[in-house]
């Protein structure tokens, strides 16, 4: 066990047999375990007979707790970071702690294992040579659609996390924005009710509309033909935004670029030209 080292340890996403020998050994040897939810992790640790000082590290205490964990590392202690399930830092807390440790030249060692995104992708039958993991889509429809527009031209398979109660809304937006692609809903992986629902977006919407989808879900979207987005012509967008009268040229350019599909600098130059023309 190396002193003054931060270990990023993956834990199971359901099936406890998915923990690695190395993870169990290191968790049993470190001086301190930082866990997203200490009560949750206590169950896992006691299952493997591990009893170590435990501290919480989650989204809302990461600043203060991060500093305490770094102090322990500076004093030469070894620390393991775990999350509730899967790989820390992957849609889970940890990134800031790792970044700060790296900045101080504190060794950071990954102890790999389960990750829902990779597990789902590996069994998906969709292309795996290139993929984009984009975490949870925004929960509000407008932002979610903008987010999906950004995914339209990406090559490879798109891998998302989604809450079961938002699944149909997100699938409907995928159909709307990305078109009728092949999708997979990989649910409850490694657990008793594990299932993969495969089909076109419409087929999967129909399948999940008849049942209450419960548990945890990874949503995979096959790469598609790039759907030409219906962009509002630049001139129209600019005159609409300028008519508003409250926006700076910079903000106008930013918004115009987002909806018309051209670069911000081009939109800025055109906005400036129109403004001067009207003055
Ligand atoms: N760090 C975790 C990882 O490595 O997969 C992900 C944590 S994120 C907060 C939790 C999300 O991961 C869930 O909402 C779900 O989308 C996905 N997930 C976690 N476990 C899963 C499972 N057993 N089956 C399907 N999806 C799962």
Coordinates of C-alpha atoms and ligand atoms in Angstrom, one line a residue:
X1 CA 0.0 0.0 0.0
X2 CA 1.6 3.2 -1.2
X3 CA 1.4 6.1 1.4
X4 CA 0.0 9.5 0.4
X5 CA -1.9 8.0 -2.5
X6 CA -5.5 8.5 -3.6
X7 CA -7.1 5.3 -4.9
X8 CA -10.2 5.7 -7.2
X9 CA -12.0 2.4 -6.6
X10 CA -14.9 1.1 -8.7
X11 CA -17.6 -0.9 -6.8
X12 CA -20.4 -3.1 -8.2
X13 CA -23.4 -1.6 -9.9
X14 CA -25.7 -4.3 -8.5
X15 CA -24.1 -7.7 -8.3
X16 CA -21.6 -7.8 -5.4
X17 CA -19.5 -10.4 -7.2
X18 CA -18.4 -7.7 -9.6
X19 CA -16.0 -6.2 -7.1
X20 CA -12.4 -7.0 -7.9
X21 CA -9.9 -8.8 -5.6
X22 CA -7.7 -5.7 -5.9
X23 CA -10.5 -3.4 -4.8
X24 CA -11.3 -5.5 -1.7
X25 CA -7.6 -5.7 -0.8
X26 CA -7.0 -1.9 -1.2
X27 CA -10.1 -1.0 0.6
X28 CA -8.9 -3.2 3.5
X29 CA -5.5 -1.5 3.6
X30 CA -6.1 2.2 3.1
X31 CA -6.1 4.6 6.1
X32 CA -9.3 6.3 5.1
X33 CA -12.3 5.6 2.8
X34 CA -14.2 8.6 1.4
X35 CA -17.7 7.5 0.3
X36 CA -20.5 9.3 -1.4
X37 CA -23.0 7.9 1.1
X38 CA -21.3 6.3 4.1
X39 CA -24.4 4.4 5.3
X40 CA -24.8 2.8 1.8
X41 CA -21.1 2.0 1.6
X42 CA -21.0 0.6 5.1
X43 CA -23.2 -2.3 3.9
X44 CA -20.8 -3.0 1.0
X45 CA -17.8 -2.8 3.2
X46 CA -19.2 -5.0 6.0
X47 CA -20.2 -7.6 3.3
X48 CA -16.5 -7.9 2.5
X49 CA -15.4 -7.7 6.2
X50 CA -13.8 -4.3 5.8
X51 CA -13.7 -2.0 8.7
X52 CA -11.9 1.3 8.1
X53 CA -12.4 5.0 9.0
X54 CA -15.1 6.3 6.7
X55 CA -15.8 9.9 5.7
X56 CA -18.5 11.3 3.4
X57 CA -17.7 13.0 0.1
X58 CA -20.6 14.0 -2.0
X59 CA -21.7 16.8 -4.3
X60 CA -22.7 19.3 -1.6
X61 CA -19.8 18.9 0.7
X62 CA -17.0 18.4 -1.8
X63 CA -15.3 21.7 -1.1
X64 CA -14.9 21.3 2.6
X65 CA -14.5 17.6 2.6
X66 CA -12.1 17.7 -0.4
X67 CA -9.7 19.9 1.6
X68 CA -9.8 17.5 4.6
X69 CA -9.1 14.5 2.3
X70 CA -6.2 16.4 0.7
X71 CA -4.9 17.2 4.2
X72 CA -4.9 13.5 5.1
X73 CA -3.0 12.8 1.8
X74 CA -0.5 15.6 2.5
X75 CA 0.1 13.9 5.9
X76 CA 1.0 10.7 4.1
X77 CA -2.2 8.8 4.6
X78 CA -3.6 6.6 1.8
X79 CA -7.2 7.3 0.9
X80 CA -9.8 5.4 -1.2
X81 CA -12.6 7.2 -3.0
X82 CA -15.8 5.1 -3.7
X83 CA -19.2 6.1 -4.9
X84 CA -22.6 4.5 -4.3
X85 CA -22.1 2.2 -7.3
X86 CA -19.7 1.9 -10.2
X87 CA -16.8 4.1 -11.0
X88 CA -16.3 7.3 -9.0
X89 CA -16.2 10.5 -11.2
X90 CA -18.4 8.9 -13.9
X91 CA -21.6 10.9 -13.3
X92 CA -20.6 10.7 -9.6
X93 CA -18.5 12.9 -7.3
X94 CA -14.7 12.8 -7.5
X95 CA -13.5 14.9 -10.4
X96 CA -12.6 18.0 -8.3
X97 CA -10.8 15.9 -5.7
X98 CA -8.7 14.1 -8.4
X99 CA -8.0 17.4 -10.1
X100 CA -6.8 19.0 -6.9
X101 CA -4.7 15.9 -6.0
X102 CA -3.1 15.9 -9.4
X103 CA -2.3 19.7 -9.1
X104 CA -0.4 18.9 -5.9
X105 CA 1.4 15.9 -7.5
X106 CA -0.3 13.5 -5.2
X107 CA -0.4 10.1 -6.9
X108 CA -3.9 9.1 -8.1
X109 CA -4.3 5.4 -8.8
X110 CA -7.4 4.0 -10.6
X111 CA -8.7 0.6 -9.4
X112 CA -11.0 -0.2 -12.4
X113 CA -14.2 -2.2 -12.2
X114 CA -17.9 -1.9 -12.9
X115 CA -19.3 1.1 -14.9
X116 CA -22.9 1.0 -16.1
X117 CA -22.1 2.9 -19.3
X118 CA -19.4 0.5 -20.4
X119 CA -21.3 -2.6 -19.3
X120 CA -24.3 -1.5 -21.3
X121 CA -22.2 -0.7 -24.4
X122 CA -20.3 -4.0 -24.2
X123 CA -23.5 -6.0 -24.5
X124 CA -25.3 -3.6 -26.8
X125 CA -24.4 -4.9 -30.2
X126 CA -24.0 -1.3 -31.3
X127 CA -20.6 0.0 -32.7
X128 CA -18.0 0.3 -29.9
X129 CA -15.1 1.6 -31.9
X130 CA -16.2 5.1 -31.3
X131 CA -18.8 6.3 -28.7
X132 CA -19.8 9.3 -26.7
X133 CA -20.7 9.1 -23.1
X134 CA -22.8 12.2 -22.3
X135 CA -24.1 11.4 -18.8
X136 CA -27.6 12.5 -17.9
X137 CA -29.4 14.6 -20.5
X138 CA -30.9 17.9 -19.0
X139 CA -34.3 17.3 -17.4
X140 CA -36.0 20.3 -19.0
X141 CA -37.3 19.6 -22.5
X142 CA -35.8 22.8 -24.2
X143 CA -32.4 22.2 -22.8
X144 CA -32.6 18.5 -23.6
X145 CA -33.4 19.2 -27.2
X146 CA -30.5 21.6 -27.5
X147 CA -28.3 19.0 -25.9
X148 CA -29.4 16.4 -28.4
X149 CA -28.9 18.8 -31.3
X150 CA -25.3 18.9 -30.1
X151 CA -25.1 15.1 -30.4
X152 CA -26.5 14.9 -33.9
X153 CA -23.3 15.1 -35.8
X154 CA -21.2 13.0 -33.5
X155 CA -19.9 9.7 -34.9
X156 CA -20.4 6.5 -33.0
X157 CA -22.8 5.3 -30.4
X158 CA -24.3 7.7 -27.9
X159 CA -24.4 6.4 -24.3
X160 CA -26.7 8.2 -21.8
X161 CA -27.8 7.7 -18.2
X162 CA -31.5 8.4 -17.6
X163 CA -34.0 8.3 -14.8
X164 CA -36.8 5.8 -15.6
X165 CA -39.6 8.4 -15.2
X166 CA -38.0 10.6 -17.9
X167 CA -37.3 7.7 -20.3
X168 CA -40.3 8.2 -22.6
X169 CA -39.9 12.0 -22.8
X170 CA -36.2 11.6 -23.7
X171 CA -36.9 8.9 -26.2
X172 CA -39.5 11.1 -27.9
X173 CA -37.0 14.0 -28.1
X174 CA -34.4 11.6 -29.5
X175 CA -36.9 10.6 -32.2
X176 CA -37.7 14.2 -32.9
X177 CA -34.1 15.5 -33.0
X178 CA -32.0 12.6 -34.1
X179 CA -34.5 10.6 -36.1
X180 CA -35.7 7.1 -36.0
X181 CA -32.5 5.4 -34.8
X182 CA -31.9 2.0 -33.2
X183 CA -31.9 2.4 -29.4
X184 CA -31.4 0.1 -26.4
X185 CA -32.7 0.6 -22.9
X186 CA -30.3 -1.4 -20.7
X187 CA -32.1 -1.7 -17.4
X188 CA -31.0 -3.0 -14.0
X189 CA -27.7 -4.4 -15.3
X190 CA -26.2 -7.2 -13.2
X191 CA -29.3 -7.3 -11.0
X192 CA -32.3 -9.7 -10.8
X193 CA -34.5 -7.9 -13.3
X194 CA -31.8 -7.1 -15.8
X195 CA -33.1 -6.5 -19.3
X196 CA -32.2 -4.9 -22.6
X197 CA -35.1 -3.5 -24.7
X198 CA -33.9 -3.1 -28.3
X199 CA -35.5 -1.6 -31.4
X200 CA -36.2 1.6 -33.3
X201 CA -37.0 4.6 -31.1
X202 CA -40.7 4.2 -31.9
X203 CA -40.6 0.4 -31.1
X204 CA -38.9 1.0 -27.8
X205 CA -41.3 3.9 -26.9
X206 CA -44.2 1.5 -27.5
X207 CA -42.6 -1.3 -25.4
X208 CA -41.9 0.9 -22.4
X209 CA -45.3 2.7 -22.6
X210 CA -47.0 -0.5 -21.6
X211 CA -45.1 -1.0 -18.4
X212 CA -43.9 1.1 -15.5
X213 CA -40.1 1.2 -16.0
X214 CA -38.3 0.9 -12.7
X215 CA -34.8 0.8 -11.6
X216 CA -31.7 2.1 -13.2
X217 CA -31.3 2.7 -17.0
X218 CA -28.6 3.2 -19.5
X219 CA -29.9 4.5 -22.9
X220 CA -27.8 3.8 -26.0
X221 CA -28.5 5.4 -29.4
X222 CA -27.0 4.0 -32.6
X223 CA -25.1 6.3 -34.8
X224 CA -27.3 7.5 -37.6
X225 CA -27.2 9.3 -40.8
X226 CA -26.5 12.9 -39.9
X227 CA -30.0 14.5 -39.9
X228 CA -29.8 17.9 -41.5
X229 CA -31.2 20.2 -38.9
X230 CA -33.7 22.7 -39.9
X231 CA -31.7 25.9 -39.3
X232 CA -33.3 29.3 -39.2
X233 CA -31.5 31.4 -41.8
X234 CA -28.9 33.7 -40.2
X235 CA -30.4 37.0 -41.4
X236 CA -33.8 36.1 -39.9
X237 CA -32.4 35.1 -36.6
X238 CA -30.3 38.3 -36.4
X239 CA -33.2 40.6 -37.1
X240 CA -35.4 38.8 -34.7
X241 CA -32.8 39.0 -31.9
X242 CA -31.9 42.6 -32.7
X243 CA -35.5 43.7 -32.7
X244 CA -35.5 42.6 -29.0
X245 CA -33.3 45.7 -28.3
X246 CA -32.0 44.4 -25.0
X247 CA -29.3 42.1 -26.1
X248 CA -25.6 42.9 -26.7
X249 CA -24.0 42.1 -30.0
X250 CA -22.0 39.4 -28.3
X251 CA -25.2 37.7 -26.9
X252 CA -26.9 38.1 -30.2
X253 CA -24.0 36.4 -32.0
X254 CA -23.9 33.6 -29.4
X255 CA -27.7 32.8 -29.7
X256 CA -27.7 33.2 -33.5
X257 CA -24.7 30.8 -33.8
X258 CA -26.6 28.2 -31.7
X259 CA -29.7 28.2 -33.9
X260 CA -28.3 28.9 -37.3
X261 CA -25.4 26.4 -37.2
X262 CA -22.6 28.9 -38.1
X263 CA -19.7 30.0 -36.0
X264 CA -20.0 32.7 -33.4
X265 CA -17.4 34.9 -35.1
X266 CA -19.3 34.8 -38.4
X267 CA -22.5 35.6 -36.5
X268 CA -20.8 38.4 -34.7
X269 CA -19.4 40.0 -37.9
X270 CA -22.8 39.8 -39.6
X271 CA -24.6 41.2 -36.5
X272 CA -22.1 44.1 -36.4
X273 CA -22.6 44.7 -40.1
X274 CA -26.4 44.8 -39.8
X275 CA -26.2 47.1 -36.8
X276 CA -23.9 49.6 -38.6
X277 CA -26.3 49.4 -41.6
X278 CA -29.2 50.5 -39.5
X279 CA -27.4 53.3 -37.6
Ligands
LIG1 N1 -20.6 6.0 -11.4 C1 -21.7 5.1 -11.9 C2 -21.1 4.2 -13.0 O1 -19.9 4.0 -13.1 O2 -21.9 3.7 -13.8 C3 -22.9 5.9 -12.4 C4 -23.5 6.7 -11.3 S1 -24.9 7.6 -11.8 C5 -25.2 8.6 -10.4 C6 -26.2 6.5 -11.7 C7 -26.8 6.1 -13.1 O3 -26.0 5.1 -13.7 C8 -28.2 5.5 -13.0 O4 -29.1 6.5 -12.9 C9 -28.3 4.8 -14.3 O5 -28.5 5.6 -15.4 C10 -26.8 4.2 -14.4 N2 -26.7 2.9 -13.7 C11 -26.1 2.6 -12.5 N3 -26.3 1.3 -12.2 C12 -27.0 0.7 -13.2 C13 -27.4 -0.6 -13.5 N4 -27.2 -1.6 -12.7 N5 -28.1 -0.8 -14.7 C14 -28.4 0.2 -15.5 N6 -28.0 1.5 -15.3 C15 -27.3 1.7 -14.2

